[in-house]
């Protein structure tokens, strides 16, 4: 599958986000939208697309697009699999305090 780089975005879609994503009706409650990913590659592709949009807007957008970049960055940051990556660190990265806990894979 050949990919095409993102070269533009819809300002109207961002301004009218409520017509695309169901937002909470309560004024002071946080907006929560559950997003499901099939695997880490799927998640990485989604975050990568958001970061590419930020990059393009940052380089080619108008000065007033800084808020759009900040909002996209906030979404991407919230999508990062923090707990999963912390687990992978603990599973695979040997530190001075955990070196005795590691087992050679061939001995398993």
CSV table of C-alpha atoms in Angstrom, one decimal:
chain,number,residue,atom,x,y,z
A,1,UNK,CA,0.0,0.0,0.0
A,2,UNK,CA,1.5,3.3,-1.1
A,3,UNK,CA,1.1,6.1,1.4
A,4,UNK,CA,0.6,9.7,0.5
A,5,UNK,CA,1.9,12.4,2.8
A,6,UNK,CA,-0.5,14.8,4.5
A,7,UNK,CA,-0.3,18.2,2.8
A,8,UNK,CA,-3.3,20.0,4.1
A,9,UNK,CA,-6.0,19.9,6.8
A,10,UNK,CA,-9.6,21.1,7.1
A,11,UNK,CA,-9.8,24.1,9.4
A,12,UNK,CA,-13.6,23.8,9.3
A,13,UNK,CA,-13.4,20.3,10.6
A,14,UNK,CA,-11.4,21.4,13.6
A,15,UNK,CA,-13.7,24.3,14.3
A,16,UNK,CA,-16.8,22.0,14.0
A,17,UNK,CA,-15.3,19.1,15.8
A,18,UNK,CA,-18.6,18.5,17.7
A,19,UNK,CA,-20.2,17.3,14.5
A,20,UNK,CA,-17.6,14.6,14.1
A,21,UNK,CA,-16.9,13.6,17.7
A,22,UNK,CA,-19.5,13.3,20.3
A,23,UNK,CA,-18.6,15.7,23.1
A,24,UNK,CA,-19.7,15.6,26.7
A,25,UNK,CA,-22.8,17.8,27.4
A,26,UNK,CA,-21.6,18.9,30.8
A,27,UNK,CA,-19.8,22.1,30.9
A,28,UNK,CA,-17.1,21.3,33.4
A,29,UNK,CA,-16.5,17.6,32.7
A,30,UNK,CA,-13.6,16.5,30.6
A,31,UNK,CA,-14.1,15.3,27.1
A,32,UNK,CA,-13.4,11.6,26.9
A,33,UNK,CA,-13.3,9.7,23.6
A,34,UNK,CA,-12.2,6.0,23.7
A,35,UNK,CA,-10.0,5.1,20.8
A,36,UNK,CA,-9.2,1.4,20.1
A,37,UNK,CA,-6.1,0.3,18.2
A,38,UNK,CA,-5.5,-3.1,16.8
A,39,UNK,CA,-1.8,-3.2,17.8
A,40,UNK,CA,1.1,-0.9,18.5
A,41,UNK,CA,1.8,-0.4,14.8
A,42,UNK,CA,-1.7,0.9,14.3
A,43,UNK,CA,-1.2,3.3,17.3
A,44,UNK,CA,2.2,4.4,16.0
A,45,UNK,CA,0.7,5.2,12.5
A,46,UNK,CA,-2.0,7.3,14.1
A,47,UNK,CA,0.4,9.3,16.2
A,48,UNK,CA,2.8,9.6,13.3
A,49,UNK,CA,0.0,11.1,11.1
A,50,UNK,CA,-0.8,13.7,13.8
A,51,UNK,CA,2.8,14.6,14.2
A,52,UNK,CA,3.1,15.0,10.4
A,53,UNK,CA,0.1,17.3,10.4
A,54,UNK,CA,1.7,19.4,13.1
A,55,UNK,CA,4.9,19.6,11.1
A,56,UNK,CA,3.1,20.6,7.9
A,57,UNK,CA,1.0,23.2,9.7
A,58,UNK,CA,4.0,24.5,11.6
A,59,UNK,CA,6.1,25.0,8.4
A,60,UNK,CA,3.3,26.0,5.9
A,61,UNK,CA,0.5,27.4,8.1
A,62,UNK,CA,-0.3,30.9,9.2
A,63,UNK,CA,0.8,32.4,12.5
A,64,UNK,CA,-2.7,31.9,13.9
A,65,UNK,CA,-2.3,28.1,13.4
A,66,UNK,CA,-0.2,27.7,16.5
A,67,UNK,CA,-3.3,26.7,18.6
A,68,UNK,CA,-4.1,24.0,16.0
A,69,UNK,CA,-0.6,22.6,16.4
A,70,UNK,CA,-0.8,22.7,20.2
A,71,UNK,CA,-4.2,20.9,20.1
A,72,UNK,CA,-2.9,18.2,17.8
A,73,UNK,CA,0.2,17.8,20.0
A,74,UNK,CA,-2.0,17.4,23.0
A,75,UNK,CA,-4.0,14.6,21.3
A,76,UNK,CA,-0.9,12.8,20.2
A,77,UNK,CA,0.6,13.0,23.7
A,78,UNK,CA,-2.5,11.5,25.2
A,79,UNK,CA,-2.4,8.6,22.7
A,80,UNK,CA,1.1,7.5,23.7
A,81,UNK,CA,1.0,4.0,25.3
A,82,UNK,CA,2.8,5.1,28.6
A,83,UNK,CA,2.0,2.0,30.6
A,84,UNK,CA,2.8,-0.4,27.8
A,85,UNK,CA,6.1,1.3,27.1
A,86,UNK,CA,7.0,1.4,30.8
A,87,UNK,CA,6.3,-2.4,30.8
A,88,UNK,CA,8.6,-2.9,27.8
A,89,UNK,CA,11.3,-0.9,29.6
A,90,UNK,CA,11.0,-3.1,32.7
A,91,UNK,CA,10.9,-6.3,30.6
A,92,UNK,CA,13.8,-5.6,28.3
A,93,UNK,CA,16.1,-2.9,29.8
A,94,UNK,CA,18.5,-4.2,32.4
A,95,UNK,CA,19.4,-1.6,35.1
A,96,UNK,CA,21.8,-1.9,38.0
A,97,UNK,CA,18.8,-2.4,40.4
A,98,UNK,CA,17.2,-5.1,38.2
A,99,UNK,CA,20.1,-7.0,36.7
A,100,UNK,CA,19.6,-10.1,38.9
A,101,UNK,CA,16.0,-10.4,37.8
A,102,UNK,CA,16.9,-11.0,34.1
A,103,UNK,CA,16.8,-14.4,32.6
A,104,UNK,CA,18.6,-15.5,29.5
A,105,UNK,CA,16.0,-16.3,26.9
A,106,UNK,CA,17.6,-19.5,25.7
A,107,UNK,CA,17.3,-20.9,29.3
A,108,UNK,CA,13.5,-20.4,29.5
